[in-house]
């Protein structure tokens, strides 16, 4: 924890206890802390997150606070802290678990980001991917995030496989999700859906989350976690100036189509008695609570925008027709490829994402998650699901005392090494988590947000150079096709055309680079200055705002968003131009 954060924790504790001497002692030790930063102290069980939120607000309002500024710096390193939605639990298959009980997935969206050299080329000006640290941990709340994921230290190769105590490095930005475990999602699923191990009262569990949302408790926890990540990033020294550090936080996805009726008769209970159904009422309440958590994330991001916290929104819409209980689901397993969340009944030792996977065929049959749980808890004892009854549930059987609660069971499952045993009931961990294909949408959303919130780094010579340095005779065709002749790396001329609606967006009187911006919805009659003018590097268009019909003439410089490749073709946001004889790319 940074000196500033350590001091914040100490001052809050001092203020709560009205102990002036404690506060003075903390202040007197600041110099020593800065010169020899401590490991993060444990957060006490009675820590007042509400008081912390007030202290954070006061700090950000201070005249001495340096507010976030939009960066124009190459991303040489980024970090992905957070919970299982960052870690990518379950994508794709049991053999793709990384870092032991962190249960990271090789197709988590931060892992997919590393390999997107085209998008990094657009952001950074060359095709070298940044270094990447991956401390995200399945099951972590904001408390574990702060105390165990923000360790200071230099970047370490291969850190993605380190369970805990990864060094933070010197990143320019963080990508993350957090808050789901503070909302006790795993308890909600156990109590309302699975009834797998020591199930509690479903209605009380849902009401407790509603209370945490309504009284601001959840927002305060999220606020504190994001604040600590932002400050750790600033103090790591990776952003220059340090106020340019960014935290991109993603929201969560609603799990269910809440209006279809076949699911009213389906149950995902592990046992054969007291089977709660996936009714429309339960699905609506689940989705409403997910939206409530997202609303708190949005409020926290707004609270901390001066620290460079940016909410990545819009993912939920991408999941339309890809949730549980869609019209196509006429039986309970819902293991199909088009459902982007893992089902409790999906096979765990295959990379196939279900029936209909166009790449990897899916074997027939379904997993039995209840049987997998029994094999894990009672290894080698031949326990069967049909032995369980309401009068004798499995958690009352001899040997079950090793796992005296559902959380104790989850902890034990996290610690299972996937290469040492196949008995860990992996469906209990990965159900209600996205598949690798779905995480590609999260990856794209993060890249779009980064591109929209960073100024562009000029292209280096190794990536082909600026458009206006490598190209000539460019013109605009049909108001949206940029036609030009560019030099490839051997000096040969290549004539190609690029569809600019893939690259530009019109908003508030300005043309701005943005992936799939579709600027032609508001603009037409696009042109360059006549040849006799010295500046033919800017594209001009006639545009109208939907609510302001006065004509606008925004401009955008070609060098701000176009890169020439070694083959002489042009690229923006991963979209390549095509030979000029074609109409579209």
CSV table of C-alpha atoms in Angstrom, one decimal, residues 136-469:
chain,number,residue,atom,x,y,z
A,136,UNK,CA,-6.6,-10.8,-10.5
A,137,UNK,CA,-7.9,-13.5,-8.1
A,138,UNK,CA,-11.0,-15.6,-8.2
A,139,UNK,CA,-13.1,-14.9,-5.1
A,140,UNK,CA,-11.4,-11.6,-4.1
A,141,UNK,CA,-13.4,-8.8,-2.6
A,142,UNK,CA,-12.2,-5.2,-2.4
A,143,UNK,CA,-10.5,-6.1,0.9
A,144,UNK,CA,-8.3,-8.8,-0.7
A,145,UNK,CA,-7.8,-6.6,-3.8
A,146,UNK,CA,-6.3,-3.8,-1.6
A,147,UNK,CA,-4.3,-6.0,0.8
A,148,UNK,CA,-3.0,-8.7,-1.6
A,149,UNK,CA,-3.0,-7.5,-5.2
A,150,UNK,CA,-1.2,-4.1,-5.0
A,151,UNK,CA,2.2,-5.2,-3.9
A,152,UNK,CA,5.0,-2.8,-4.9
A,153,UNK,CA,7.9,-4.1,-6.9
A,154,UNK,CA,9.5,-4.3,-10.4
A,155,UNK,CA,7.8,-6.2,-13.2
A,156,UNK,CA,8.4,-9.9,-13.1
A,157,UNK,CA,8.3,-12.2,-16.2
A,158,UNK,CA,5.9,-15.0,-15.9
A,159,UNK,CA,3.9,-13.3,-13.2
A,160,UNK,CA,0.6,-14.5,-14.7
A,161,UNK,CA,1.3,-17.9,-13.0
A,162,UNK,CA,2.0,-16.4,-9.6
A,163,UNK,CA,-1.0,-17.0,-7.3
A,164,UNK,CA,-0.3,-14.1,-4.8
A,165,UNK,CA,2.2,-11.3,-4.2
A,166,UNK,CA,2.8,-10.3,-7.8
A,167,UNK,CA,4.8,-7.1,-8.1
A,168,UNK,CA,2.7,-4.2,-9.3
A,169,UNK,CA,5.3,-3.0,-11.8
A,170,UNK,CA,5.2,0.4,-13.5
A,171,UNK,CA,2.0,0.3,-15.6
A,172,UNK,CA,0.3,3.2,-17.4
A,173,UNK,CA,-3.2,1.7,-16.9
A,174,UNK,CA,-5.2,-1.0,-15.1
A,175,UNK,CA,-8.2,-3.0,-16.5
A,176,UNK,CA,-10.4,-4.7,-14.0
A,177,UNK,CA,-13.7,-5.8,-12.5
A,178,UNK,CA,-14.5,-5.7,-8.8
A,179,UNK,CA,-17.6,-5.7,-6.6
A,180,UNK,CA,-19.2,-9.1,-7.4
A,181,UNK,CA,-17.8,-10.8,-4.4
A,182,UNK,CA,-18.7,-7.8,-2.2
A,183,UNK,CA,-22.2,-8.4,-3.5
A,184,UNK,CA,-21.8,-12.1,-2.3
A,185,UNK,CA,-22.8,-13.5,-5.7
A,186,UNK,CA,-21.5,-17.0,-4.8
A,187,UNK,CA,-23.8,-17.0,-1.7
A,188,UNK,CA,-26.8,-15.9,-3.8
A,189,UNK,CA,-26.2,-18.7,-6.3
A,190,UNK,CA,-25.8,-21.3,-3.6
A,191,UNK,CA,-28.9,-20.2,-1.7
A,192,UNK,CA,-31.2,-19.5,-4.6
A,193,UNK,CA,-30.1,-21.8,-7.4
A,194,UNK,CA,-27.8,-24.7,-6.5
A,195,UNK,CA,-28.7,-25.4,-2.9
A,196,UNK,CA,-25.4,-27.3,-3.0
A,197,UNK,CA,-23.8,-26.9,0.4
A,198,UNK,CA,-25.2,-25.5,3.6
A,199,UNK,CA,-27.8,-23.5,1.7
A,200,UNK,CA,-29.2,-20.4,3.4
A,201,UNK,CA,-32.4,-18.4,3.0
A,202,UNK,CA,-32.6,-17.2,-0.6
A,203,UNK,CA,-34.9,-14.2,0.1
A,204,UNK,CA,-32.8,-13.0,3.0
A,205,UNK,CA,-29.6,-13.2,0.8
A,206,UNK,CA,-31.2,-11.2,-1.9
A,207,UNK,CA,-32.6,-8.7,0.6
A,208,UNK,CA,-29.2,-8.2,2.1
A,209,UNK,CA,-27.7,-7.2,-1.2
A,210,UNK,CA,-30.6,-4.9,-1.9
A,211,UNK,CA,-29.9,-3.3,1.5
A,212,UNK,CA,-26.1,-2.9,0.7
A,213,UNK,CA,-27.1,-1.2,-2.6
A,214,UNK,CA,-29.7,1.1,-1.1
A,215,UNK,CA,-27.6,2.3,1.9
A,216,UNK,CA,-24.4,2.8,-0.1
A,217,UNK,CA,-22.4,0.1,1.6
A,218,UNK,CA,-21.5,-1.6,-1.7
A,219,UNK,CA,-20.6,1.7,-3.4
A,220,UNK,CA,-18.3,2.6,-0.5
A,221,UNK,CA,-16.4,-0.7,-0.8
A,222,UNK,CA,-16.0,-0.4,-4.6
A,223,UNK,CA,-15.0,3.3,-4.2
A,224,UNK,CA,-12.3,2.3,-1.7
A,225,UNK,CA,-10.9,-0.5,-3.9
A,226,UNK,CA,-10.8,1.6,-7.1
A,227,UNK,CA,-9.2,4.5,-5.2
A,228,UNK,CA,-6.4,2.2,-4.0
A,229,UNK,CA,-5.7,0.8,-7.4
A,230,UNK,CA,-5.6,4.4,-8.9
A,231,UNK,CA,-3.2,5.5,-6.3
A,232,UNK,CA,-1.0,2.5,-6.5
A,233,UNK,CA,-0.8,3.1,-10.3
A,234,UNK,CA,0.1,6.8,-9.8
A,235,UNK,CA,2.8,6.0,-7.3
A,236,UNK,CA,4.3,3.1,-9.3
A,237,UNK,CA,5.9,5.7,-11.7
A,238,UNK,CA,4.7,4.2,-14.9
A,239,UNK,CA,2.5,7.1,-16.0
A,240,UNK,CA,4.3,10.3,-16.9
A,241,UNK,CA,3.0,12.6,-15.4
A,242,UNK,CA,1.7,10.3,-12.7
A,243,UNK,CA,-1.8,11.9,-12.8
A,244,UNK,CA,-2.2,10.3,-16.3
A,245,UNK,CA,-2.7,6.8,-14.8
A,246,UNK,CA,-6.0,5.3,-15.8
A,247,UNK,CA,-8.2,2.6,-14.3
A,248,UNK,CA,-10.7,1.0,-16.7
A,249,UNK,CA,-13.4,-0.9,-14.7
A,250,UNK,CA,-15.9,-3.1,-16.5
A,251,UNK,CA,-19.5,-3.7,-15.3
A,252,UNK,CA,-21.2,-7.0,-14.9
A,253,UNK,CA,-23.7,-8.8,-17.2
A,254,UNK,CA,-27.3,-9.8,-16.5
A,255,UNK,CA,-27.5,-13.5,-16.6
A,256,UNK,CA,-31.0,-14.3,-17.8
A,257,UNK,CA,-33.6,-13.7,-20.4
A,258,UNK,CA,-36.2,-12.8,-17.9
A,259,UNK,CA,-39.4,-13.1,-19.9
A,260,UNK,CA,-39.3,-16.5,-21.5
A,261,UNK,CA,-41.5,-19.2,-19.8
A,262,UNK,CA,-39.9,-22.7,-20.3
A,263,UNK,CA,-37.3,-22.0,-17.6
A,264,UNK,CA,-40.2,-21.7,-15.1
A,265,UNK,CA,-40.1,-25.5,-15.0
A,266,UNK,CA,-36.3,-25.9,-14.8
A,267,UNK,CA,-34.2,-26.3,-11.7
A,268,UNK,CA,-30.4,-26.3,-11.3
A,269,UNK,CA,-30.5,-27.6,-7.7
A,270,UNK,CA,-27.8,-30.2,-7.2
A,271,UNK,CA,-30.1,-32.6,-5.2
A,272,UNK,CA,-33.5,-34.1,-5.8
A,273,UNK,CA,-35.6,-32.4,-3.2
A,274,UNK,CA,-36.7,-28.8,-2.6
A,275,UNK,CA,-35.9,-27.8,-6.2
A,276,UNK,CA,-36.1,-24.1,-6.7
A,277,UNK,CA,-37.2,-23.2,-10.2
A,278,UNK,CA,-35.7,-20.5,-12.5
A,279,UNK,CA,-38.9,-18.6,-12.6
A,280,UNK,CA,-39.4,-15.3,-14.3
A,281,UNK,CA,-39.7,-13.6,-10.9
A,282,UNK,CA,-36.4,-15.0,-9.7
A,283,UNK,CA,-34.7,-14.1,-13.0
A,284,UNK,CA,-36.0,-10.6,-13.0
A,285,UNK,CA,-34.8,-10.1,-9.4
A,286,UNK,CA,-31.3,-11.5,-10.3
A,287,UNK,CA,-31.1,-9.1,-13.3
A,288,UNK,CA,-32.3,-6.2,-11.3
A,289,UNK,CA,-29.7,-6.8,-8.7
A,290,UNK,CA,-27.0,-7.0,-11.3
A,291,UNK,CA,-28.1,-3.7,-12.7
A,292,UNK,CA,-28.0,-2.4,-9.2
A,293,UNK,CA,-24.4,-3.4,-8.8
A,294,UNK,CA,-23.6,-1.8,-12.1
A,295,UNK,CA,-25.2,1.4,-11.0
A,296,UNK,CA,-23.0,1.5,-7.9
A,297,UNK,CA,-19.9,0.9,-10.1
A,298,UNK,CA,-21.0,3.8,-12.3
A,299,UNK,CA,-21.4,6.0,-9.2
A,300,UNK,CA,-18.0,5.0,-7.9
A,301,UNK,CA,-16.4,5.7,-11.3
A,302,UNK,CA,-18.0,9.1,-11.3
A,303,UNK,CA,-16.8,9.8,-7.7
A,304,UNK,CA,-13.3,9.0,-8.8
A,305,UNK,CA,-13.1,10.4,-12.3
A,306,UNK,CA,-10.5,12.9,-11.1
A,307,UNK,CA,-8.3,9.9,-10.4
A,308,UNK,CA,-8.6,8.6,-13.9
A,309,UNK,CA,-11.3,5.9,-13.2
A,310,UNK,CA,-13.3,5.2,-16.3
A,311,UNK,CA,-16.3,2.8,-16.5
A,312,UNK,CA,-16.4,0.6,-19.6
A,313,UNK,CA,-20.1,0.3,-20.4
A,314,UNK,CA,-22.2,-1.3,-23.1
A,315,UNK,CA,-21.3,-5.0,-22.6
A,316,UNK,CA,-24.7,-6.0,-21.4
A,317,UNK,CA,-26.3,-5.2,-24.8
A,318,UNK,CA,-23.8,-7.5,-26.6
A,319,UNK,CA,-25.2,-10.5,-24.6
A,320,UNK,CA,-28.7,-10.2,-26.0
A,321,UNK,CA,-29.8,-13.6,-27.2
A,322,UNK,CA,-26.7,-15.2,-25.5
A,323,UNK,CA,-28.0,-15.5,-21.9
A,324,UNK,CA,-29.6,-18.3,-19.9
A,325,UNK,CA,-33.2,-19.1,-20.6
A,326,UNK,CA,-33.4,-17.8,-24.2
A,327,UNK,CA,-36.2,-18.9,-26.4
A,328,UNK,CA,-34.1,-21.8,-27.8
A,329,UNK,CA,-33.7,-23.3,-24.4
A,330,UNK,CA,-36.3,-26.0,-24.2
A,331,UNK,CA,-34.4,-28.2,-21.7
A,332,UNK,CA,-32.5,-27.4,-18.5
A,333,UNK,CA,-28.8,-27.9,-19.4
A,334,UNK,CA,-28.3,-24.8,-21.6
A,335,UNK,CA,-24.8,-25.9,-22.7
A,336,UNK,CA,-25.1,-24.7,-26.3
A,337,UNK,CA,-22.4,-22.6,-27.9
A,338,UNK,CA,-24.6,-19.6,-28.4
A,339,UNK,CA,-25.1,-19.2,-24.6
A,340,UNK,CA,-22.1,-17.2,-23.5
A,341,UNK,CA,-22.1,-18.2,-19.9
A,342,UNK,CA,-21.0,-21.7,-18.8
A,343,UNK,CA,-23.7,-24.0,-17.7
A,344,UNK,CA,-23.3,-26.2,-14.5
A,345,UNK,CA,-23.7,-29.1,-16.9
A,346,UNK,CA,-21.0,-28.2,-19.4
A,347,UNK,CA,-18.1,-30.6,-19.9
A,348,UNK,CA,-14.9,-29.3,-18.1
A,349,UNK,CA,-12.1,-31.1,-19.9
A,350,UNK,CA,-12.5,-29.7,-23.4
A,351,UNK,CA,-12.0,-26.4,-25.1
A,352,UNK,CA,-15.3,-26.8,-26.9
A,353,UNK,CA,-17.8,-24.2,-25.8
A,354,UNK,CA,-20.8,-26.4,-26.3
A,355,UNK,CA,-23.0,-28.0,-29.0
A,356,UNK,CA,-22.8,-25.9,-32.1
A,357,UNK,CA,-19.2,-24.8,-31.6
A,358,UNK,CA,-17.9,-24.2,-35.1
A,359,UNK,CA,-14.3,-24.9,-34.2
A,360,UNK,CA,-14.2,-27.7,-31.6
A,361,UNK,CA,-16.8,-30.4,-31.6
A,362,UNK,CA,-18.6,-31.0,-28.3
A,363,UNK,CA,-19.0,-34.5,-26.9
A,364,UNK,CA,-22.5,-35.7,-26.1
A,365,UNK,CA,-24.0,-35.9,-22.6
A,366,UNK,CA,-23.9,-33.5,-19.6
A,367,UNK,CA,-21.8,-33.2,-16.5
A,368,UNK,CA,-23.4,-34.1,-13.1
A,369,UNK,CA,-22.3,-31.2,-10.8
A,370,UNK,CA,-23.8,-32.9,-7.7
A,371,UNK,CA,-21.8,-36.0,-8.3
A,372,UNK,CA,-18.6,-34.1,-8.9
A,373,UNK,CA,-19.1,-32.3,-5.6
A,374,UNK,CA,-19.6,-35.6,-3.8
A,375,UNK,CA,-16.5,-37.1,-5.4
A,376,UNK,CA,-14.5,-34.1,-4.2
A,377,UNK,CA,-15.8,-34.0,-0.6
A,378,UNK,CA,-15.8,-37.8,-0.2
A,379,UNK,CA,-13.0,-39.1,-2.4
A,380,UNK,CA,-13.0,-42.8,-3.0
A,381,UNK,CA,-16.1,-43.5,-0.9
A,382,UNK,CA,-18.6,-44.2,-3.7
A,383,UNK,CA,-21.1,-41.6,-2.6
A,384,UNK,CA,-23.9,-41.1,-5.1
A,385,UNK,CA,-26.4,-38.2,-5.6
A,386,UNK,CA,-29.4,-40.5,-5.0
A,387,UNK,CA,-28.1,-41.2,-1.5
A,388,UNK,CA,-28.8,-37.6,-0.5
A,389,UNK,CA,-32.1,-36.6,0.9
A,390,UNK,CA,-33.8,-33.8,2.7
A,391,UNK,CA,-33.4,-35.8,5.9
A,392,UNK,CA,-29.8,-36.6,5.2
A,393,UNK,CA,-28.2,-33.9,3.1
A,394,UNK,CA,-24.5,-34.4,2.2
A,395,UNK,CA,-23.2,-31.7,4.5
A,396,UNK,CA,-24.4,-33.8,7.4
A,397,UNK,CA,-22.5,-36.9,6.4
A,398,UNK,CA,-19.3,-38.1,8.2
A,399,UNK,CA,-16.3,-36.3,6.7
A,400,UNK,CA,-18.3,-33.3,5.6
A,401,UNK,CA,-17.0,-31.4,8.7
A,402,UNK,CA,-13.9,-30.5,6.7
A,403,UNK,CA,-16.0,-28.0,4.9
A,404,UNK,CA,-18.2,-26.3,7.6
A,405,UNK,CA,-19.6,-23.7,5.2
A,406,UNK,CA,-20.1,-23.0,1.5
A,407,UNK,CA,-17.3,-20.5,1.5
A,408,UNK,CA,-15.0,-23.1,3.1
A,409,UNK,CA,-15.9,-25.5,0.3
A,410,UNK,CA,-15.1,-22.8,-2.3
A,411,UNK,CA,-11.8,-22.1,-0.7
A,412,UNK,CA,-10.8,-25.7,-0.8
A,413,UNK,CA,-11.9,-25.9,-4.5
A,414,UNK,CA,-9.7,-22.9,-5.4
A,415,UNK,CA,-6.7,-24.6,-3.9
A,416,UNK,CA,-7.1,-27.7,-6.0
A,417,UNK,CA,-4.3,-28.0,-8.6
A,418,UNK,CA,-5.9,-28.9,-11.9
A,419,UNK,CA,-2.9,-31.0,-12.9
A,420,UNK,CA,-3.0,-33.0,-9.6
A,421,UNK,CA,-6.6,-34.1,-9.6
A,422,UNK,CA,-9.7,-33.9,-11.8
A,423,UNK,CA,-12.1,-34.3,-8.8
A,424,UNK,CA,-12.5,-30.6,-8.0
A,425,UNK,CA,-16.1,-29.6,-9.0
A,426,UNK,CA,-15.1,-27.1,-11.5
A,427,UNK,CA,-18.7,-26.3,-12.7
A,428,UNK,CA,-19.4,-24.8,-9.3
A,429,UNK,CA,-16.6,-22.3,-9.9
A,430,UNK,CA,-17.1,-21.4,-13.5
A,431,UNK,CA,-20.9,-21.4,-13.9
A,432,UNK,CA,-22.3,-17.9,-14.4
A,433,UNK,CA,-19.0,-16.9,-15.9
A,434,UNK,CA,-18.4,-16.0,-19.6
A,435,UNK,CA,-16.8,-18.3,-22.1
A,436,UNK,CA,-13.6,-17.3,-23.9
A,437,UNK,CA,-15.5,-16.3,-27.0
A,438,UNK,CA,-17.7,-13.9,-24.9
A,439,UNK,CA,-14.6,-12.5,-23.2
A,440,UNK,CA,-13.4,-11.4,-26.6
A,441,UNK,CA,-16.2,-8.9,-26.5
A,442,UNK,CA,-15.0,-7.6,-23.2
A,443,UNK,CA,-11.5,-7.3,-24.7
A,444,UNK,CA,-12.9,-5.2,-27.7
A,445,UNK,CA,-14.9,-3.0,-25.3
A,446,UNK,CA,-11.8,-2.2,-23.3
A,447,UNK,CA,-9.7,-1.4,-26.4
A,448,UNK,CA,-12.4,0.9,-27.6
A,449,UNK,CA,-12.5,2.7,-24.2
A,450,UNK,CA,-8.7,3.0,-24.2
A,451,UNK,CA,-8.7,4.5,-27.7
A,452,UNK,CA,-11.4,7.0,-26.8
A,453,UNK,CA,-9.6,8.1,-23.7
A,454,UNK,CA,-6.0,8.4,-24.8
A,455,UNK,CA,-4.4,10.8,-27.2
A,456,UNK,CA,-2.7,9.0,-30.1
A,457,UNK,CA,0.9,8.1,-30.1
A,458,UNK,CA,2.6,8.9,-33.4
A,459,UNK,CA,3.5,5.8,-35.5
A,460,UNK,CA,7.1,4.8,-35.5
A,461,UNK,CA,9.1,4.0,-38.6
A,462,UNK,CA,9.0,0.3,-37.8
A,463,UNK,CA,5.2,0.3,-38.1
A,464,UNK,CA,5.1,2.0,-41.5
A,465,UNK,CA,5.2,5.7,-40.6
A,466,UNK,CA,2.5,8.4,-40.9
A,467,UNK,CA,0.0,8.3,-43.7
A,468,UNK,CA,1.0,11.7,-45.1
A,469,UNK,CA,4.7,10.7,-45.1
